[in-house]
Amino acid sequence: MTWIPDWRITVGTTVYDNVQSVSLTIGRIDIDRQCQAGYARMDIVNTGTTPFDIDVTDALKLEVKDSSGTYIDVFGGSVSDFSISARSPEETGFLTIGSVLAIGNLAKLPKALWTGSLTQDLDGAQLADIFASLTSLSTGEVDAGRYEMIARTADPIVMSDIVTLIADSGIGQIYEDKQGRVCFADADHRTVYLETYGFTELDANYAYPSSVKSILQIGKIRNSLTVDYNNNYGSTLTDTDATSIATYGLFAKHYQSNVKHTADMGDILTRDLALRAVPKTQLDSITFRLDSPDISNTLLDNLLNIFFGQPILLTNLPANILNGEFEGFVEGWTMNASPSRVDLKIYASPVEFSIVPPQWDTVTP
């Protein structure tokens, strides 16, 4: 039986269920960057004369019914733009379409300044302090953190810049959950989740064949790393891979990190070099048609419920693409739904790029 999407949009306290089309983007397409704010566009059909009760900055929640008819969260955020257009399909009068653009809470970080100081603490604890200072910011799960970061004196900085620096330094991820809340997953998060819950299996037989793509990129190579870290970035570590340099040429990176301790910085540098010295074939993307009559309810619900950082196992890939199987973590996705079709495009990274041997004293049991 073909699944037909049944959407529901809540803006403030007003519920709209006559939704014609939806498109949304959440997460990131590349593990080498932090997530940008998610966004969604939605068209609401108004066949009567009732005014739309929608204003910019209004909280918005987008839901859709799964295979069992239960509404599940798809996107959360706030209204950024709203427009109304008129159509007259019949003699009875005008039909109006309310077009809504909503954005996630990460969009607030580039517009705010962090003016406070930070004590030397774990990455998650520092980020929790920063998030708490922005009263309009809705936050979800914020991990305690794994790596100790340097202290910072009060010096105004764009909030997104300091948040990205801390998260990058500790190999963590800033992201939005499906309610639109800002969250932080520390370096241990994905390792612990995978060991606890395992992979969610997705059958590539039900994806568009032309959408299944792998990619090998020279731009992913790093074989000479230099990092300035510790207080005032006064300490420096360097590591190189001579074999990689001889094979591919020099691909150097010099950057700053807020990591405090030399042992931690050395572990991070060694891990990064081991992952990047030799280019690895990765999944580019894969697209499923959710309203296909052939898709099972189990697979449909697994796809509707995907989330950032979810471990997935893609099976039944062509034998010459990633050896027919892919283990990785969801990094982002786009969904496009019209009256005639619903497509879901998934971006994922190989599992080894997220697995870090856990420090169990920093992990909540």
PDB file of C-alpha atoms in Angstrom, residues 8-271:
ATOM      1  CA  ARG A   8       0.603  18.931  10.366  1.00  0.00           C
ATOM      2  CA  ILE A   9       2.129  22.331  11.105  1.00  0.00           C
ATOM      3  CA  THR A  10       1.803  24.037  14.470  1.00  0.00           C
ATOM      4  CA  VAL A  11       2.651  27.747  14.545  1.00  0.00           C
ATOM      5  CA  GLY A  12       2.409  29.092  18.062  1.00  0.00           C
ATOM      6  CA  THR A  13      -0.809  27.418  19.203  1.00  0.00           C
ATOM      7  CA  THR A  14      -2.491  27.312  15.772  1.00  0.00           C
ATOM      8  CA  VAL A  15      -2.562  24.004  13.905  1.00  0.00           C
ATOM      9  CA  TYR A  16      -2.658  23.731  10.094  1.00  0.00           C
ATOM     10  CA  ASP A  17      -3.219  20.356   8.436  1.00  0.00           C
ATOM     11  CA  ASN A  18      -4.004  21.333   4.832  1.00  0.00           C
ATOM     12  CA  VAL A  19      -0.385  21.237   3.664  1.00  0.00           C
ATOM     13  CA  GLN A  20       0.349  21.023  -0.058  1.00  0.00           C
ATOM     14  CA  SER A  21       4.133  20.735  -0.229  1.00  0.00           C
ATOM     15  CA  VAL A  22       7.182  20.583   2.046  1.00  0.00           C
ATOM     16  CA  SER A  23      10.927  20.883   1.514  1.00  0.00           C
ATOM     17  CA  LEU A  24      13.513  20.837   4.263  1.00  0.00           C
ATOM     18  CA  THR A  25      17.246  20.538   4.874  1.00  0.00           C
ATOM     19  CA  ILE A  26      18.826  19.526   8.184  1.00  0.00           C
ATOM     20  CA  GLY A  27      22.381  18.836   9.322  1.00  0.00           C
ATOM     21  CA  ARG A  28      25.436  18.919   7.057  1.00  0.00           C
ATOM     22  CA  ILE A  29      26.747  17.199   3.950  1.00  0.00           C
ATOM     23  CA  ASP A  30      30.331  16.889   5.170  1.00  0.00           C
ATOM     24  CA  ILE A  31      31.721  15.682   8.504  1.00  0.00           C
ATOM     25  CA  ASP A  32      34.566  18.210   8.181  1.00  0.00           C
ATOM     26  CA  ARG A  33      32.259  21.120   9.013  1.00  0.00           C
ATOM     27  CA  GLN A  34      29.774  21.870  11.773  1.00  0.00           C
ATOM     28  CA  CYS A  35      26.058  21.893  11.019  1.00  0.00           C
ATOM     29  CA  GLN A  36      24.354  24.967   9.666  1.00  0.00           C
ATOM     30  CA  ALA A  37      20.852  25.984  10.718  1.00  0.00           C
ATOM     31  CA  GLY A  38      18.167  23.725   9.297  1.00  0.00           C
ATOM     32  CA  TYR A  39      15.360  25.237   7.270  1.00  0.00           C
ATOM     33  CA  ALA A  40      11.997  24.187   5.887  1.00  0.00           C
ATOM     34  CA  ARG A  41       9.568  25.621   3.332  1.00  0.00           C
ATOM     35  CA  MET A  42       5.893  24.720   3.554  1.00  0.00           C
ATOM     36  CA  ASP A  43       2.747  25.670   1.622  1.00  0.00           C
ATOM     37  CA  ILE A  44      -0.539  25.792   3.516  1.00  0.00           C
ATOM     38  CA  VAL A  45      -3.761  25.771   1.500  1.00  0.00           C
ATOM     39  CA  ASN A  46      -6.590  27.987   2.745  1.00  0.00           C
ATOM     40  CA  THR A  47      -9.866  27.274   0.942  1.00  0.00           C
ATOM     41  CA  GLY A  48     -11.900  29.680   3.053  1.00  0.00           C
ATOM     42  CA  THR A  49     -11.574  33.214   4.319  1.00  0.00           C
ATOM     43  CA  THR A  50     -10.069  32.484   7.739  1.00  0.00           C
ATOM     44  CA  PRO A  51      -6.959  34.651   8.303  1.00  0.00           C
ATOM     45  CA  PHE A  52      -3.604  32.981   8.742  1.00  0.00           C
ATOM     46  CA  ASP A  53      -2.342  33.291  12.311  1.00  0.00           C
ATOM     47  CA  ILE A  54       1.382  33.373  11.448  1.00  0.00           C
ATOM     48  CA  ASP A  55       4.025  35.955  12.317  1.00  0.00           C
ATOM     49  CA  VAL A  56       7.809  36.028  12.017  1.00  0.00           C
ATOM     50  CA  THR A  57       9.672  34.550  15.033  1.00  0.00           C
ATOM     51  CA  ASP A  58       6.662  32.365  15.899  1.00  0.00           C
ATOM     52  CA  ALA A  59       7.698  28.903  17.068  1.00  0.00           C
ATOM     53  CA  LEU A  60       6.932  26.260  14.431  1.00  0.00           C
ATOM     54  CA  LYS A  61       6.693  22.478  14.550  1.00  0.00           C
ATOM     55  CA  LEU A  62       6.328  20.260  11.480  1.00  0.00           C
ATOM     56  CA  GLU A  63       4.999  16.705  11.840  1.00  0.00           C
ATOM     57  CA  VAL A  64       3.963  13.888   9.517  1.00  0.00           C
ATOM     58  CA  LYS A  65       2.118  10.636  10.112  1.00  0.00           C
ATOM     59  CA  ASP A  66       4.188   7.448   9.976  1.00  0.00           C
ATOM     60  CA  SER A  67       2.969   4.110   8.653  1.00  0.00           C
ATOM     61  CA  SER A  68       0.808   3.553  11.752  1.00  0.00           C
ATOM     62  CA  GLY A  69      -0.902   6.931  11.463  1.00  0.00           C
ATOM     63  CA  THR A  70       0.992   8.466  14.380  1.00  0.00           C
ATOM     64  CA  TYR A  71       2.364  11.979  14.035  1.00  0.00           C
ATOM     65  CA  ILE A  72       6.144  12.197  14.436  1.00  0.00           C
ATOM     66  CA  ASP A  73       8.411  15.245  14.573  1.00  0.00           C
ATOM     67  CA  VAL A  74      10.115  16.164  11.318  1.00  0.00           C
ATOM     68  CA  PHE A  75      11.356  19.718  11.903  1.00  0.00           C
ATOM     69  CA  GLY A  76      11.297  22.438  14.525  1.00  0.00           C
ATOM     70  CA  GLY A  77      12.278  26.073  14.442  1.00  0.00           C
ATOM     71  CA  SER A  78      10.785  29.528  14.070  1.00  0.00           C
ATOM     72  CA  VAL A  79       9.119  31.431  11.244  1.00  0.00           C
ATOM     73  CA  SER A  80      11.565  33.498   9.207  1.00  0.00           C
ATOM     74  CA  ASP A  81       9.412  34.548   6.226  1.00  0.00           C
ATOM     75  CA  PHE A  82       5.704  34.330   5.478  1.00  0.00           C
ATOM     76  CA  SER A  83       3.824  35.249   2.310  1.00  0.00           C
ATOM     77  CA  ILE A  84       0.297  34.753   0.975  1.00  0.00           C
ATOM     78  CA  SER A  85      -0.561  34.253  -2.667  1.00  0.00           C
ATOM     79  CA  ALA A  86      -4.028  34.044  -4.219  1.00  0.00           C
ATOM     80  CA  ARG A  87      -5.385  31.558  -6.752  1.00  0.00           C
ATOM     81  CA  SER A  88      -8.891  31.186  -8.150  1.00  0.00           C
ATOM     82  CA  PRO A  89      -9.360  27.593  -9.320  1.00  0.00           C
ATOM     83  CA  GLU A  90     -13.158  27.664  -9.339  1.00  0.00           C
ATOM     84  CA  GLU A  91     -16.143  29.967  -9.426  1.00  0.00           C
ATOM     85  CA  THR A  92     -16.522  29.918  -5.657  1.00  0.00           C
ATOM     86  CA  GLY A  93     -13.792  32.484  -5.117  1.00  0.00           C
ATOM     87  CA  PHE A  94     -10.175  32.804  -4.225  1.00  0.00           C
ATOM     88  CA  LEU A  95      -8.025  30.041  -2.841  1.00  0.00           C
ATOM     89  CA  THR A  96      -5.001  31.318  -0.928  1.00  0.00           C
ATOM     90  CA  ILE A  97      -1.640  29.691  -0.244  1.00  0.00           C
ATOM     91  CA  GLY A  98       0.374  30.602   2.815  1.00  0.00           C
ATOM     92  CA  SER A  99       4.084  29.973   2.173  1.00  0.00           C
ATOM     93  CA  VAL A 100       6.214  29.612   5.288  1.00  0.00           C
ATOM     94  CA  LEU A 101       9.994  29.575   5.610  1.00  0.00           C
ATOM     95  CA  ALA A 102      11.176  28.370   9.010  1.00  0.00           C
ATOM     96  CA  ILE A 103      14.734  28.129  10.348  1.00  0.00           C
ATOM     97  CA  GLY A 104      16.295  26.192  13.214  1.00  0.00           C
ATOM     98  CA  ASN A 105      17.782  27.635  16.386  1.00  0.00           C
ATOM     99  CA  LEU A 106      21.358  27.446  15.119  1.00  0.00           C
ATOM    100  CA  ALA A 107      20.524  30.543  13.061  1.00  0.00           C
ATOM    101  CA  LYS A 108      20.582  32.565  16.287  1.00  0.00           C
ATOM    102  CA  LEU A 109      24.262  31.917  17.035  1.00  0.00           C
ATOM    103  CA  PRO A 110      25.809  34.042  14.219  1.00  0.00           C
ATOM    104  CA  LYS A 111      23.647  36.973  15.348  1.00  0.00           C
ATOM    105  CA  ALA A 112      24.691  36.928  19.000  1.00  0.00           C
ATOM    106  CA  LEU A 113      27.874  37.957  20.819  1.00  0.00           C
ATOM    107  CA  TRP A 114      29.501  35.987  23.603  1.00  0.00           C
ATOM    108  CA  THR A 115      30.900  38.572  26.013  1.00  0.00           C
ATOM    109  CA  GLY A 116      31.565  36.396  29.034  1.00  0.00           C
ATOM    110  CA  SER A 117      34.602  34.502  30.242  1.00  0.00           C
ATOM    111  CA  LEU A 118      35.136  30.739  30.358  1.00  0.00           C
ATOM    112  CA  THR A 119      36.881  28.800  33.079  1.00  0.00           C
ATOM    113  CA  GLN A 120      39.075  25.844  32.169  1.00  0.00           C
ATOM    114  CA  ASP A 121      36.589  22.994  31.778  1.00  0.00           C
ATOM    115  CA  LEU A 122      35.356  20.172  29.563  1.00  0.00           C
ATOM    116  CA  ASP A 123      34.132  21.164  26.106  1.00  0.00           C
ATOM    117  CA  GLY A 124      30.511  20.285  26.871  1.00  0.00           C
ATOM    118  CA  ALA A 125      30.495  22.289  30.100  1.00  0.00           C
ATOM    119  CA  GLN A 126      31.851  25.378  28.347  1.00  0.00           C
ATOM    120  CA  LEU A 127      29.270  25.072  25.578  1.00  0.00           C
ATOM    121  CA  ALA A 128      26.462  24.662  28.114  1.00  0.00           C
ATOM    122  CA  ASP A 129      27.512  27.967  29.719  1.00  0.00           C
ATOM    123  CA  ILE A 130      27.513  29.731  26.362  1.00  0.00           C
ATOM    124  CA  PHE A 131      24.114  28.329  25.358  1.00  0.00           C
ATOM    125  CA  ALA A 132      22.601  29.330  28.711  1.00  0.00           C
ATOM    126  CA  SER A 133      23.606  32.956  28.145  1.00  0.00           C
ATOM    127  CA  LEU A 134      21.300  33.261  25.118  1.00  0.00           C
ATOM    128  CA  THR A 135      17.858  33.251  26.682  1.00  0.00           C
ATOM    129  CA  SER A 136      16.034  32.904  23.364  1.00  0.00           C
ATOM    130  CA  LEU A 137      17.971  29.746  22.476  1.00  0.00           C
ATOM    131  CA  SER A 138      16.148  26.440  22.804  1.00  0.00           C
ATOM    132  CA  THR A 139      18.575  23.655  23.748  1.00  0.00           C
ATOM    133  CA  GLY A 140      18.266  19.887  23.812  1.00  0.00           C
ATOM    134  CA  GLU A 141      20.847  17.263  24.771  1.00  0.00           C
ATOM    135  CA  VAL A 142      24.251  18.733  25.637  1.00  0.00           C
ATOM    136  CA  ASP A 143      26.908  16.133  26.497  1.00  0.00           C
ATOM    137  CA  ALA A 144      29.312  16.761  29.351  1.00  0.00           C
ATOM    138  CA  GLY A 145      32.317  16.689  27.039  1.00  0.00           C
ATOM    139  CA  ARG A 146      35.518  14.664  26.828  1.00  0.00           C
ATOM    140  CA  TYR A 147      38.439  17.070  26.446  1.00  0.00           C
ATOM    141  CA  GLU A 148      39.443  19.860  28.809  1.00  0.00           C
ATOM    142  CA  MET A 149      39.499  23.266  27.117  1.00  0.00           C
ATOM    143  CA  ILE A 150      41.574  26.327  27.959  1.00  0.00           C
ATOM    144  CA  ALA A 151      40.110  29.222  29.930  1.00  0.00           C
ATOM    145  CA  ARG A 152      39.044  32.337  28.075  1.00  0.00           C
ATOM    146  CA  THR A 153      38.926  35.896  29.374  1.00  0.00           C
ATOM    147  CA  ALA A 154      35.946  38.104  28.605  1.00  0.00           C
ATOM    148  CA  ASP A 155      36.408  39.311  25.047  1.00  0.00           C
ATOM    149  CA  PRO A 156      33.442  39.785  22.678  1.00  0.00           C
ATOM    150  CA  ILE A 157      33.252  37.165  19.941  1.00  0.00           C
ATOM    151  CA  VAL A 158      30.471  36.043  17.609  1.00  0.00           C
ATOM    152  CA  MET A 159      28.776  33.179  19.402  1.00  0.00           C
ATOM    153  CA  SER A 160      28.848  30.819  16.434  1.00  0.00           C
ATOM    154  CA  ASP A 161      32.635  31.322  16.156  1.00  0.00           C
ATOM    155  CA  ILE A 162      33.462  30.381  19.754  1.00  0.00           C
ATOM    156  CA  VAL A 163      30.976  27.497  19.719  1.00  0.00           C
ATOM    157  CA  THR A 164      32.477  26.090  16.515  1.00  0.00           C
ATOM    158  CA  LEU A 165      36.036  26.467  17.846  1.00  0.00           C
ATOM    159  CA  ILE A 166      35.263  24.561  21.042  1.00  0.00           C
ATOM    160  CA  ALA A 167      33.299  21.822  19.265  1.00  0.00           C
ATOM    161  CA  ASP A 168      35.965  21.365  16.580  1.00  0.00           C
ATOM    162  CA  SER A 169      38.731  21.297  19.177  1.00  0.00           C
ATOM    163  CA  GLY A 170      37.102  18.403  21.028  1.00  0.00           C
ATOM    164  CA  ILE A 171      35.972  16.418  17.917  1.00  0.00           C
ATOM    165  CA  GLY A 172      32.355  17.117  18.862  1.00  0.00           C
ATOM    166  CA  GLN A 173      29.307  18.166  16.884  1.00  0.00           C
ATOM    167  CA  ILE A 174      26.853  21.029  17.273  1.00  0.00           C
ATOM    168  CA  TYR A 175      23.515  20.104  15.718  1.00  0.00           C
ATOM    169  CA  GLU A 176      19.743  20.555  15.825  1.00  0.00           C
ATOM    170  CA  ASP A 177      17.413  17.784  16.898  1.00  0.00           C
ATOM    171  CA  LYS A 178      14.081  17.225  15.157  1.00  0.00           C
ATOM    172  CA  GLN A 179      12.404  19.697  17.497  1.00  0.00           C
ATOM    173  CA  GLY A 180      14.858  22.358  16.309  1.00  0.00           C
ATOM    174  CA  ARG A 181      16.757  22.542  19.607  1.00  0.00           C
ATOM    175  CA  VAL A 182      20.515  23.154  19.651  1.00  0.00           C
ATOM    176  CA  CYS A 183      22.455  20.145  20.939  1.00  0.00           C
ATOM    177  CA  PHE A 184      26.059  19.046  21.453  1.00  0.00           C
ATOM    178  CA  ALA A 185      27.419  15.531  20.937  1.00  0.00           C
ATOM    179  CA  ASP A 186      30.887  15.090  22.423  1.00  0.00           C
ATOM    180  CA  ALA A 187      33.646  12.857  21.036  1.00  0.00           C
ATOM    181  CA  ASP A 188      32.329   9.807  22.914  1.00  0.00           C
ATOM    182  CA  HIS A 189      28.685  10.207  21.895  1.00  0.00           C
ATOM    183  CA  ARG A 190      28.574   8.191  18.692  1.00  0.00           C
ATOM    184  CA  THR A 191      30.817   5.435  20.007  1.00  0.00           C
ATOM    185  CA  VAL A 192      28.621   4.879  23.043  1.00  0.00           C
ATOM    186  CA  TYR A 193      25.383   5.092  21.049  1.00  0.00           C
ATOM    187  CA  LEU A 194      26.572   2.553  18.493  1.00  0.00           C
ATOM    188  CA  GLU A 195      27.725   0.119  21.171  1.00  0.00           C
ATOM    189  CA  THR A 196      24.381   0.491  22.957  1.00  0.00           C
ATOM    190  CA  TYR A 197      21.880   0.435  20.083  1.00  0.00           C
ATOM    191  CA  GLY A 198      23.736  -0.816  17.000  1.00  0.00           C
ATOM    192  CA  PHE A 199      22.952   0.086  13.407  1.00  0.00           C
ATOM    193  CA  THR A 200      19.591   0.867  11.807  1.00  0.00           C
ATOM    194  CA  GLU A 201      19.458  -1.111   8.557  1.00  0.00           C
ATOM    195  CA  LEU A 202      18.387   0.620   5.342  1.00  0.00           C
ATOM    196  CA  ASP A 203      17.944  -1.455   2.186  1.00  0.00           C
ATOM    197  CA  ALA A 204      19.476   0.290  -0.826  1.00  0.00           C
ATOM    198  CA  ASN A 205      17.339  -1.836  -3.144  1.00  0.00           C
ATOM    199  CA  TYR A 206      14.579   0.702  -2.488  1.00  0.00           C
ATOM    200  CA  ALA A 207      16.696   3.758  -3.313  1.00  0.00           C
ATOM    201  CA  TYR A 208      16.816   5.421  -6.709  1.00  0.00           C
ATOM    202  CA  PRO A 209      19.576   3.499  -8.515  1.00  0.00           C
ATOM    203  CA  SER A 210      21.011   6.688 -10.011  1.00  0.00           C
ATOM    204  CA  SER A 211      21.214   8.283  -6.540  1.00  0.00           C
ATOM    205  CA  VAL A 212      23.642   5.740  -5.123  1.00  0.00           C
ATOM    206  CA  LYS A 213      27.052   7.392  -5.357  1.00  0.00           C
ATOM    207  CA  SER A 214      30.468   6.912  -3.804  1.00  0.00           C
ATOM    208  CA  ILE A 215      33.260   9.458  -4.018  1.00  0.00           C
ATOM    209  CA  LEU A 216      37.038   9.520  -3.616  1.00  0.00           C
ATOM    210  CA  GLN A 217      38.492  13.022  -3.167  1.00  0.00           C
ATOM    211  CA  ILE A 218      42.000  14.401  -3.140  1.00  0.00           C
ATOM    212  CA  GLY A 219      40.727  17.261  -1.010  1.00  0.00           C
ATOM    213  CA  LYS A 220      40.218  14.911   1.932  1.00  0.00           C
ATOM    214  CA  ILE A 221      43.938  14.112   2.252  1.00  0.00           C
ATOM    215  CA  ARG A 222      45.871  15.533   5.202  1.00  0.00           C
ATOM    216  CA  ASN A 223      49.390  14.221   5.673  1.00  0.00           C
ATOM    217  CA  SER A 224      51.098  17.049   7.565  1.00  0.00           C
ATOM    218  CA  LEU A 225      49.372  18.531  10.606  1.00  0.00           C
ATOM    219  CA  THR A 226      50.478  21.390  12.820  1.00  0.00           C
ATOM    220  CA  VAL A 227      48.334  22.627  15.698  1.00  0.00           C
ATOM    221  CA  ASP A 228      48.751  25.519  18.124  1.00  0.00           C
ATOM    222  CA  TYR A 229      46.999  24.820  21.435  1.00  0.00           C
ATOM    223  CA  ASN A 230      47.044  25.448  25.206  1.00  0.00           C
ATOM    224  CA  ASN A 231      46.928  28.917  26.773  1.00  0.00           C
ATOM    225  CA  ASN A 232      47.180  31.699  24.198  1.00  0.00           C
ATOM    226  CA  TYR A 233      47.910  28.944  21.647  1.00  0.00           C
ATOM    227  CA  GLY A 234      51.462  28.995  22.930  1.00  0.00           C
ATOM    228  CA  SER A 235      52.187  25.274  22.462  1.00  0.00           C
ATOM    229  CA  THR A 236      52.655  23.580  19.099  1.00  0.00           C
ATOM    230  CA  LEU A 237      52.508  19.957  17.935  1.00  0.00           C
ATOM    231  CA  THR A 238      53.362  18.616  14.468  1.00  0.00           C
ATOM    232  CA  ASP A 239      52.855  15.198  12.924  1.00  0.00           C
ATOM    233  CA  THR A 240      53.458  13.974   9.370  1.00  0.00           C
ATOM    234  CA  ASP A 241      53.066  10.825   7.291  1.00  0.00           C
ATOM    235  CA  ALA A 242      56.118  10.482   5.033  1.00  0.00           C
ATOM    236  CA  THR A 243      54.635   7.621   2.997  1.00  0.00           C
ATOM    237  CA  SER A 244      51.514   9.624   2.182  1.00  0.00           C
ATOM    238  CA  ILE A 245      53.583  12.682   1.238  1.00  0.00           C
ATOM    239  CA  ALA A 246      55.740  10.570  -1.082  1.00  0.00           C
ATOM    240  CA  THR A 247      52.660   9.016  -2.690  1.00  0.00           C
ATOM    241  CA  TYR A 248      50.249  11.961  -2.993  1.00  0.00           C
ATOM    242  CA  GLY A 249      52.350  15.064  -2.387  1.00  0.00           C
ATOM    243  CA  LEU A 250      52.140  17.429   0.555  1.00  0.00           C
ATOM    244  CA  PHE A 251      48.688  18.247   1.981  1.00  0.00           C
ATOM    245  CA  ALA A 252      49.325  20.327   5.074  1.00  0.00           C
ATOM    246  CA  LYS A 253      46.980  21.845   7.635  1.00  0.00           C
ATOM    247  CA  HIS A 254      47.876  24.367  10.344  1.00  0.00           C
ATOM    248  CA  TYR A 255      45.165  25.269  12.837  1.00  0.00           C
ATOM    249  CA  GLN A 256      44.400  26.369  16.397  1.00  0.00           C
ATOM    250  CA  SER A 257      42.756  24.274  19.092  1.00  0.00           C
ATOM    251  CA  ASN A 258      41.379  25.131  22.532  1.00  0.00           C
ATOM    252  CA  VAL A 259      42.501  21.765  23.943  1.00  0.00           C
ATOM    253  CA  LYS A 260      44.456  22.262  27.169  1.00  0.00           C
ATOM    254  CA  HIS A 261      46.560  19.123  27.644  1.00  0.00           C
ATOM    255  CA  THR A 262      49.393  17.874  25.451  1.00  0.00           C
ATOM    256  CA  ALA A 263      48.435  14.207  25.818  1.00  0.00           C
ATOM    257  CA  ASP A 264      44.903  14.916  24.542  1.00  0.00           C
ATOM    258  CA  MET A 265      46.177  17.055  21.690  1.00  0.00           C
ATOM    259  CA  GLY A 266      48.627  14.343  20.664  1.00  0.00           C
ATOM    260  CA  ASP A 267      45.887  11.705  20.618  1.00  0.00           C
ATOM    261  CA  ILE A 268      43.670  13.912  18.453  1.00  0.00           C
ATOM    262  CA  LEU A 269      46.486  14.699  16.035  1.00  0.00           C
ATOM    263  CA  THR A 270      47.538  11.047  15.699  1.00  0.00           C
ATOM    264  CA  ARG A 271      43.949   9.954  15.088  1.00  0.00           C
TER     265      ARG A 271
END
